[in-house]
PDB file of C-alpha atoms in Angstrom:
ATOM      1  CA  UNK A1162       0.000   0.000   0.000  1.00 57.00           C
ATOM      2  CA  UNK A1163       2.817   2.368   0.921  1.00 61.00           C
ATOM      3  CA  UNK A1164       4.701   1.670  -2.329  1.00 60.00           C
ATOM      4  CA  UNK A1165       1.526   2.276  -4.343  1.00 59.00           C
ATOM      5  CA  UNK A1166       1.040   5.631  -2.630  1.00 57.00           C
ATOM      6  CA  UNK A1167       4.661   6.629  -3.344  1.00 57.00           C
ATOM      7  CA  UNK A1168       4.291   5.632  -7.011  1.00 52.00           C
ATOM      8  CA  UNK A1169       1.078   7.677  -7.240  1.00 53.00           C
ATOM      9  CA  UNK A1170       2.784  10.738  -5.743  1.00 55.00           C
ATOM     10  CA  UNK A1171       5.751  10.388  -8.134  1.00 53.00           C
ATOM     11  CA  UNK A1172       3.421  10.182 -11.127  1.00 52.00           C
ATOM     12  CA  UNK A1173       1.406  13.140  -9.859  1.00 53.00           C
ATOM     13  CA  UNK A1174       4.568  15.232  -9.479  1.00 56.00           C
ATOM     14  CA  UNK A1175       5.628  14.354 -13.033  1.00 54.00           C
ATOM     15  CA  UNK A1176       2.327  15.419 -14.627  1.00 55.00           C
ATOM     16  CA  UNK A1177       3.267  19.099 -15.166  1.00 57.00           C
ATOM     17  CA  UNK A1178       6.513  17.990 -16.858  1.00 55.00           C
ATOM     18  CA  UNK A1179       4.616  15.685 -19.208  1.00 55.00           C
ATOM     19  CA  UNK A1180       2.102  18.458 -19.910  1.00 60.00           C
ATOM     20  CA  UNK A1181       4.842  20.941 -20.833  1.00 60.00           C
ATOM     21  CA  UNK A1182       6.585  18.322 -22.980  1.00 80.00           C
ATOM     22  CA  UNK A1183       3.303  17.629 -24.740  1.00 90.00           C
ATOM     23  CA  UNK A1184       2.858  21.341 -25.480  1.00 91.00           C
ATOM     24  CA  UNK A1185       6.407  21.548 -26.856  1.00 93.00           C
ATOM     25  CA  UNK A1186       5.649  18.676 -29.221  1.00 93.00           C
ATOM     26  CA  UNK A1187       2.355  20.279 -30.219  1.00 95.00           C
ATOM     27  CA  UNK A1188       4.046  23.588 -31.045  1.00 96.00           C
ATOM     28  CA  UNK A1189       6.841  21.870 -32.981  1.00 95.00           C
ATOM     29  CA  UNK A1190       4.283  19.891 -35.019  1.00 95.00           C
ATOM     30  CA  UNK A1191       2.227  22.998 -35.790  1.00 95.00           C
ATOM     31  CA  UNK A1192       5.241  24.985 -36.967  1.00 95.00           C
ATOM     32  CA  UNK A1193       6.713  22.093 -38.965  1.00 94.00           C
ATOM     33  CA  UNK A1194       3.384  21.464 -40.700  1.00 94.00           C
ATOM     34  CA  UNK A1195       3.121  25.172 -41.540  1.00 93.00           C
ATOM     35  CA  UNK A1196       6.712  25.132 -42.835  1.00 92.00           C
ATOM     36  CA  UNK A1197       6.025  22.074 -45.030  1.00 92.00           C
ATOM     37  CA  UNK A1198       2.890  23.675 -46.512  1.00 92.00           C
ATOM     38  CA  UNK A1199       4.756  26.887 -47.329  1.00 91.00           C
ATOM     39  CA  UNK A1200       7.684  25.012 -48.964  1.00 90.00           C
ATOM     40  CA  UNK A1201       5.318  22.920 -51.057  1.00 90.00           C
ATOM     41  CA  UNK A1202       3.598  26.040 -52.357  1.00 88.00           C
ATOM     42  CA  UNK A1203       6.845  27.958 -52.868  1.00 86.00           C
ATOM     43  CA  UNK A1204       8.515  25.402 -55.087  1.00 82.00           C
ATOM     44  CA  UNK A1205      12.111  25.962 -56.237  1.00 80.00           C
ATOM     45  CA  UNK A1206      13.802  29.361 -56.310  1.00 78.00           C
ATOM     46  CA  UNK A1207      12.733  31.453 -59.286  1.00 78.00           C
ATOM     47  CA  UNK A1208       9.177  30.121 -59.273  1.00 79.00           C
ATOM     48  CA  UNK A1209       6.581  32.638 -60.410  1.00 80.00           C
ATOM     49  CA  UNK A1210       3.300  32.647 -58.516  1.00 78.00           C
ATOM     50  CA  UNK A1211      -0.271  33.036 -59.563  1.00 83.00           C
ATOM     51  CA  UNK A1212      -2.578  35.306 -57.584  1.00 82.00           C
ATOM     52  CA  UNK A1213      -4.179  32.182 -56.087  1.00 85.00           C
ATOM     53  CA  UNK A1214      -0.791  30.823 -54.932  1.00 83.00           C
ATOM     54  CA  UNK A1215       0.082  34.176 -53.385  1.00 82.00           C
ATOM     55  CA  UNK A1216      -3.294  34.255 -51.625  1.00 84.00           C
ATOM     56  CA  UNK A1217      -2.714  30.775 -50.190  1.00 88.00           C
ATOM     57  CA  UNK A1218       0.851  31.647 -49.175  1.00 86.00           C
ATOM     58  CA  UNK A1219      -0.332  34.813 -47.459  1.00 85.00           C
ATOM     59  CA  UNK A1220      -2.966  32.814 -45.610  1.00 88.00           C
ATOM     60  CA  UNK A1221      -0.594  30.058 -44.413  1.00 90.00           C
ATOM     61  CA  UNK A1222       2.139  32.501 -43.401  1.00 87.00           C
ATOM     62  CA  UNK A1223      -0.170  34.870 -41.554  1.00 87.00           C
ATOM     63  CA  UNK A1224      -2.988  32.770 -40.114  1.00 88.00           C
ATOM     64  CA  UNK A1225      -0.915  31.935 -37.034  1.00 93.00           C
ATOM     65  CA  UNK A1226      -0.263  35.601 -36.240  1.00 94.00           C
ATOM     66  CA  UNK A1227      -2.228  37.205 -33.404  1.00 96.00           C
ATOM     67  CA  UNK A1228      -2.428  40.676 -34.925  1.00 96.00           C
ATOM     68  CA  UNK A1229      -4.497  42.169 -32.124  1.00 96.00           C
ATOM     69  CA  UNK A1230      -1.892  41.132 -29.544  1.00 95.00           C
ATOM     70  CA  UNK A1231       0.899  42.466 -31.761  1.00 96.00           C
ATOM     71  CA  UNK A1232      -0.984  45.729 -32.356  1.00 96.00           C
ATOM     72  CA  UNK A1233      -1.669  46.166 -28.633  1.00 96.00           C
ATOM     73  CA  UNK A1234       2.001  45.652 -27.822  1.00 96.00           C
ATOM     74  CA  UNK A1235       3.193  47.910 -30.650  1.00 96.00           C
ATOM     75  CA  UNK A1236       0.919  50.797 -29.585  1.00 96.00           C
ATOM     76  CA  UNK A1237       1.632  50.342 -25.853  1.00 95.00           C
ATOM     77  CA  UNK A1238      -0.601  52.371 -23.468  1.00 94.00           C
ATOM     78  CA  UNK A1239      -2.098  54.397 -26.321  1.00 95.00           C
ATOM     79  CA  UNK A1240      -4.016  51.295 -27.430  1.00 96.00           C
ATOM     80  CA  UNK A1241      -6.157  51.398 -24.273  1.00 96.00           C
ATOM     81  CA  UNK A1242      -6.976  55.083 -24.782  1.00 95.00           C
ATOM     82  CA  UNK A1243      -8.750  54.265 -28.071  1.00 96.00           C
ATOM     83  CA  UNK A1244     -12.421  53.357 -28.377  1.00 96.00           C
ATOM     84  CA  UNK A1245     -13.224  49.867 -29.760  1.00 97.00           C
ATOM     85  CA  UNK A1246     -13.707  51.133 -33.331  1.00 97.00           C
ATOM     86  CA  UNK A1247     -10.342  52.909 -33.292  1.00 96.00           C
ATOM     87  CA  UNK A1248      -8.648  49.800 -31.852  1.00 97.00           C
ATOM     88  CA  UNK A1249     -10.197  47.724 -34.628  1.00 97.00           C
ATOM     89  CA  UNK A1250      -9.074  50.109 -37.363  1.00 97.00           C
ATOM     90  CA  UNK A1251      -5.557  50.319 -35.953  1.00 97.00           C
ATOM     91  CA  UNK A1252      -5.326  46.510 -35.735  1.00 97.00           C
ATOM     92  CA  UNK A1253      -6.565  46.080 -39.327  1.00 96.00           C
ATOM     93  CA  UNK A1254      -4.117  48.643 -40.713  1.00 96.00           C
ATOM     94  CA  UNK A1255      -1.245  47.115 -38.747  1.00 96.00           C
ATOM     95  CA  UNK A1256      -2.169  43.595 -39.931  1.00 94.00           C
ATOM     96  CA  UNK A1257      -2.380  44.736 -43.558  1.00 93.00           C
ATOM     97  CA  UNK A1258       1.127  46.173 -43.416  1.00 92.00           C
ATOM     98  CA  UNK A1259       2.580  43.046 -41.752  1.00 91.00           C
ATOM     99  CA  UNK A1260       0.841  40.747 -44.270  1.00 88.00           C
ATOM    100  CA  UNK A1261       2.263  42.783 -47.130  1.00 86.00           C
ATOM    101  CA  UNK A1262       5.771  42.559 -45.684  1.00 85.00           C
ATOM    102  CA  UNK A1263       5.509  38.798 -45.218  1.00 81.00           C
ATOM    103  CA  UNK A1264       5.342  38.266 -48.990  1.00 80.00           C
ATOM    104  CA  UNK A1265       8.324  40.462 -49.792  1.00 79.00           C
ATOM    105  CA  UNK A1266      10.990  37.999 -48.584  1.00 76.00           C
ATOM    106  CA  UNK A1267       9.658  34.605 -49.620  1.00 79.00           C
ATOM    107  CA  UNK A1268      13.147  33.079 -50.008  1.00 79.00           C
ATOM    108  CA  UNK A1269      13.537  32.909 -46.218  1.00 82.00           C
ATOM    109  CA  UNK A1270      10.711  30.345 -46.179  1.00 86.00           C
ATOM    110  CA  UNK A1271      12.792  27.990 -48.364  1.00 87.00           C
ATOM    111  CA  UNK A1272      15.393  27.654 -45.605  1.00 90.00           C
ATOM    112  CA  UNK A1273      16.000  24.428 -43.733  1.00 92.00           C
ATOM    113  CA  UNK A1274      14.791  24.943 -40.182  1.00 93.00           C
ATOM    114  CA  UNK A1275      16.461  23.530 -37.077  1.00 94.00           C
ATOM    115  CA  UNK A1276      14.415  23.702 -33.869  1.00 95.00           C
ATOM    116  CA  UNK A1277      16.940  24.636 -31.190  1.00 95.00           C
ATOM    117  CA  UNK A1278      14.659  25.066 -28.203  1.00 96.00           C
ATOM    118  CA  UNK A1279      10.993  25.324 -27.265  1.00 96.00           C
ATOM    119  CA  UNK A1280      10.287  26.679 -23.806  1.00 96.00           C
ATOM    120  CA  UNK A1281       6.696  26.571 -22.559  1.00 95.00           C
ATOM    121  CA  UNK A1282       5.419  28.466 -19.518  1.00 93.00           C
ATOM    122  CA  UNK A1283       1.758  27.497 -19.145  1.00 91.00           C
ATOM    123  CA  UNK A1284       0.070  29.417 -21.986  1.00 94.00           C
ATOM    124  CA  UNK A1285       3.085  31.178 -23.477  1.00 96.00           C
ATOM    125  CA  UNK A1286       6.087  29.810 -25.325  1.00 97.00           C
ATOM    126  CA  UNK A1287       9.401  30.887 -26.816  1.00 97.00           C
ATOM    127  CA  UNK A1288      10.615  28.969 -29.858  1.00 97.00           C
ATOM    128  CA  UNK A1289      14.228  29.295 -30.956  1.00 97.00           C
ATOM    129  CA  UNK A1290      15.101  28.092 -34.440  1.00 96.00           C
ATOM    130  CA  UNK A1291      17.885  28.501 -36.952  1.00 95.00           C
ATOM    131  CA  UNK A1292      17.039  28.914 -40.635  1.00 93.00           C
ATOM    132  CA  UNK A1293      19.812  27.734 -42.953  1.00 93.00           C
ATOM    133  CA  UNK A1294      19.664  29.254 -46.429  1.00 88.00           C
ATOM    134  CA  UNK A1295      22.560  29.345 -48.913  1.00 86.00           C
ATOM    135  CA  UNK A1296      25.035  28.471 -46.131  1.00 87.00           C
ATOM    136  CA  UNK A1297      23.772  31.399 -44.030  1.00 91.00           C
ATOM    137  CA  UNK A1298      22.501  30.572 -40.557  1.00 94.00           C
ATOM    138  CA  UNK A1299      19.747  32.998 -39.573  1.00 92.00           C
ATOM    139  CA  UNK A1300      18.287  32.948 -36.037  1.00 94.00           C
ATOM    140  CA  UNK A1301      14.474  32.994 -36.130  1.00 94.00           C
ATOM    141  CA  UNK A1302      12.558  33.224 -32.850  1.00 96.00           C
ATOM    142  CA  UNK A1303       8.843  33.076 -32.111  1.00 96.00           C
ATOM    143  CA  UNK A1304       6.947  34.338 -29.100  1.00 97.00           C
ATOM    144  CA  UNK A1305       3.728  32.378 -28.880  1.00 97.00           C
ATOM    145  CA  UNK A1306       0.566  32.422 -26.818  1.00 96.00           C
ATOM    146  CA  UNK A1307      -2.178  29.836 -26.404  1.00 96.00           C
ATOM    147  CA  UNK A1308      -5.671  31.267 -26.777  1.00 93.00           C
ATOM    148  CA  UNK A1309      -8.890  29.238 -26.865  1.00 92.00           C
ATOM    149  CA  UNK A1310      -6.790  26.082 -27.169  1.00 92.00           C
ATOM    150  CA  UNK A1311      -4.850  27.309 -30.219  1.00 94.00           C
ATOM    151  CA  UNK A1312      -1.261  28.549 -30.407  1.00 96.00           C
ATOM    152  CA  UNK A1313      -0.636  31.931 -32.041  1.00 96.00           C
ATOM    153  CA  UNK A1314       2.517  33.891 -32.823  1.00 96.00           C
ATOM    154  CA  UNK A1315       2.548  37.200 -30.942  1.00 96.00           C
ATOM    155  CA  UNK A1316       5.951  38.368 -32.184  1.00 95.00           C
ATOM    156  CA  UNK A1317       8.787  36.984 -34.255  1.00 94.00           C
ATOM    157  CA  UNK A1318      12.420  37.835 -34.713  1.00 94.00           C
ATOM    158  CA  UNK A1319      14.399  37.286 -37.921  1.00 90.00           C
ATOM    159  CA  UNK A1320      18.129  37.829 -37.587  1.00 86.00           C
ATOM    160  CA  UNK A1321      17.621  39.433 -34.134  1.00 87.00           C
ATOM    161  CA  UNK A1322      15.041  42.015 -35.277  1.00 91.00           C
ATOM    162  CA  UNK A1323      11.682  41.608 -33.489  1.00 94.00           C
ATOM    163  CA  UNK A1324       8.701  42.699 -35.568  1.00 93.00           C
ATOM    164  CA  UNK A1325       6.316  44.077 -32.914  1.00 93.00           C
ATOM    165  CA  UNK A1326       9.151  45.537 -30.838  1.00 93.00           C
ATOM    166  CA  UNK A1327      10.545  47.371 -33.866  1.00 95.00           C
ATOM    167  CA  UNK A1328       7.133  48.823 -34.698  1.00 96.00           C
ATOM    168  CA  UNK A1329       6.647  49.831 -31.064  1.00 96.00           C
ATOM    169  CA  UNK A1330       9.774  51.995 -31.154  1.00 95.00           C
ATOM    170  CA  UNK A1331       8.753  53.526 -34.478  1.00 95.00           C
ATOM    171  CA  UNK A1332       5.132  54.189 -33.421  1.00 96.00           C
ATOM    172  CA  UNK A1333       6.115  55.746 -30.104  1.00 95.00           C
ATOM    173  CA  UNK A1334       8.571  57.995 -31.896  1.00 96.00           C
ATOM    174  CA  UNK A1335       5.879  59.228 -34.333  1.00 96.00           C
ATOM    175  CA  UNK A1336       3.308  59.720 -31.553  1.00 96.00           C
ATOM    176  CA  UNK A1337       5.805  61.645 -29.452  1.00 95.00           C
ATOM    177  CA  UNK A1338       6.837  63.951 -32.302  1.00 96.00           C
ATOM    178  CA  UNK A1339       3.631  64.318 -34.349  1.00 96.00           C
ATOM    179  CA  UNK A1340       0.740  62.731 -32.421  1.00 95.00           C
ATOM    180  CA  UNK A1341      -1.488  59.684 -32.832  1.00 95.00           C
ATOM    181  CA  UNK A1342      -3.529  61.144 -35.724  1.00 96.00           C
ATOM    182  CA  UNK A1343      -0.335  61.487 -37.767  1.00 97.00           C
ATOM    183  CA  UNK A1344       0.511  57.841 -37.056  1.00 97.00           C
ATOM    184  CA  UNK A1345      -2.925  56.732 -38.280  1.00 97.00           C
ATOM    185  CA  UNK A1346      -2.599  58.781 -41.462  1.00 96.00           C
ATOM    186  CA  UNK A1347       0.799  57.180 -42.056  1.00 95.00           C
ATOM    187  CA  UNK A1348      -0.648  53.681 -41.564  1.00 96.00           C
ATOM    188  CA  UNK A1349      -3.670  54.342 -43.796  1.00 96.00           C
ATOM    189  CA  UNK A1350      -1.361  55.512 -46.583  1.00 95.00           C
ATOM    190  CA  UNK A1351       0.918  52.474 -46.213  1.00 93.00           C
ATOM    191  CA  UNK A1352      -2.030  50.087 -46.100  1.00 93.00           C
ATOM    192  CA  UNK A1353      -3.465  51.641 -49.286  1.00 92.00           C
ATOM    193  CA  UNK A1354      -0.147  51.047 -51.025  1.00 87.00           C
ATOM    194  CA  UNK A1355       0.117  47.441 -49.800  1.00 82.00           C
ATOM    195  CA  UNK A1356      -0.586  44.774 -52.351  1.00 59.00           C
ATOM    196  CA  UNK A1357      -2.865  42.748 -50.082  1.00 55.00           C
TER     197      UNK A1357
END
């Protein structure tokens, strides 16, 4: 009886470890599946894409992004000073610009990806990978968050440049010098010019 109780307590103590390991595997599978889908659509270097292929690529690349979380982080405290309609417009403009950028460097998605580390802390995760393309090793990191049972990317870093963090510095600089209305005009103009 005593040995059974000890075994039960050992198994109970190990449950959180198994749960975290399971989440790491889940995240790795999700990202690898996404990577495989993108590579299949991309084809070899020099491939020209139809509008339909570009639409599917844009969808696969961006569907894992939590644009509202990225927009909230990028705008910092100013985000909470906006009414819901203004928050929605800001998020849509921000997402449009990020989606447009994601299709401008498609070659990076042809890289071989090595998963260096996946660290899970309950409902957040940090994924460290290395993308190897033409003998160049490029560090690519993902900050992820689990929401409603699904994992989303809340920021990503390519070659040590974080997307949302970079925009946060730029947005705060514009707001400080010219005000929030000027930032919105800038974003509306950039979104109009985007090819998405």
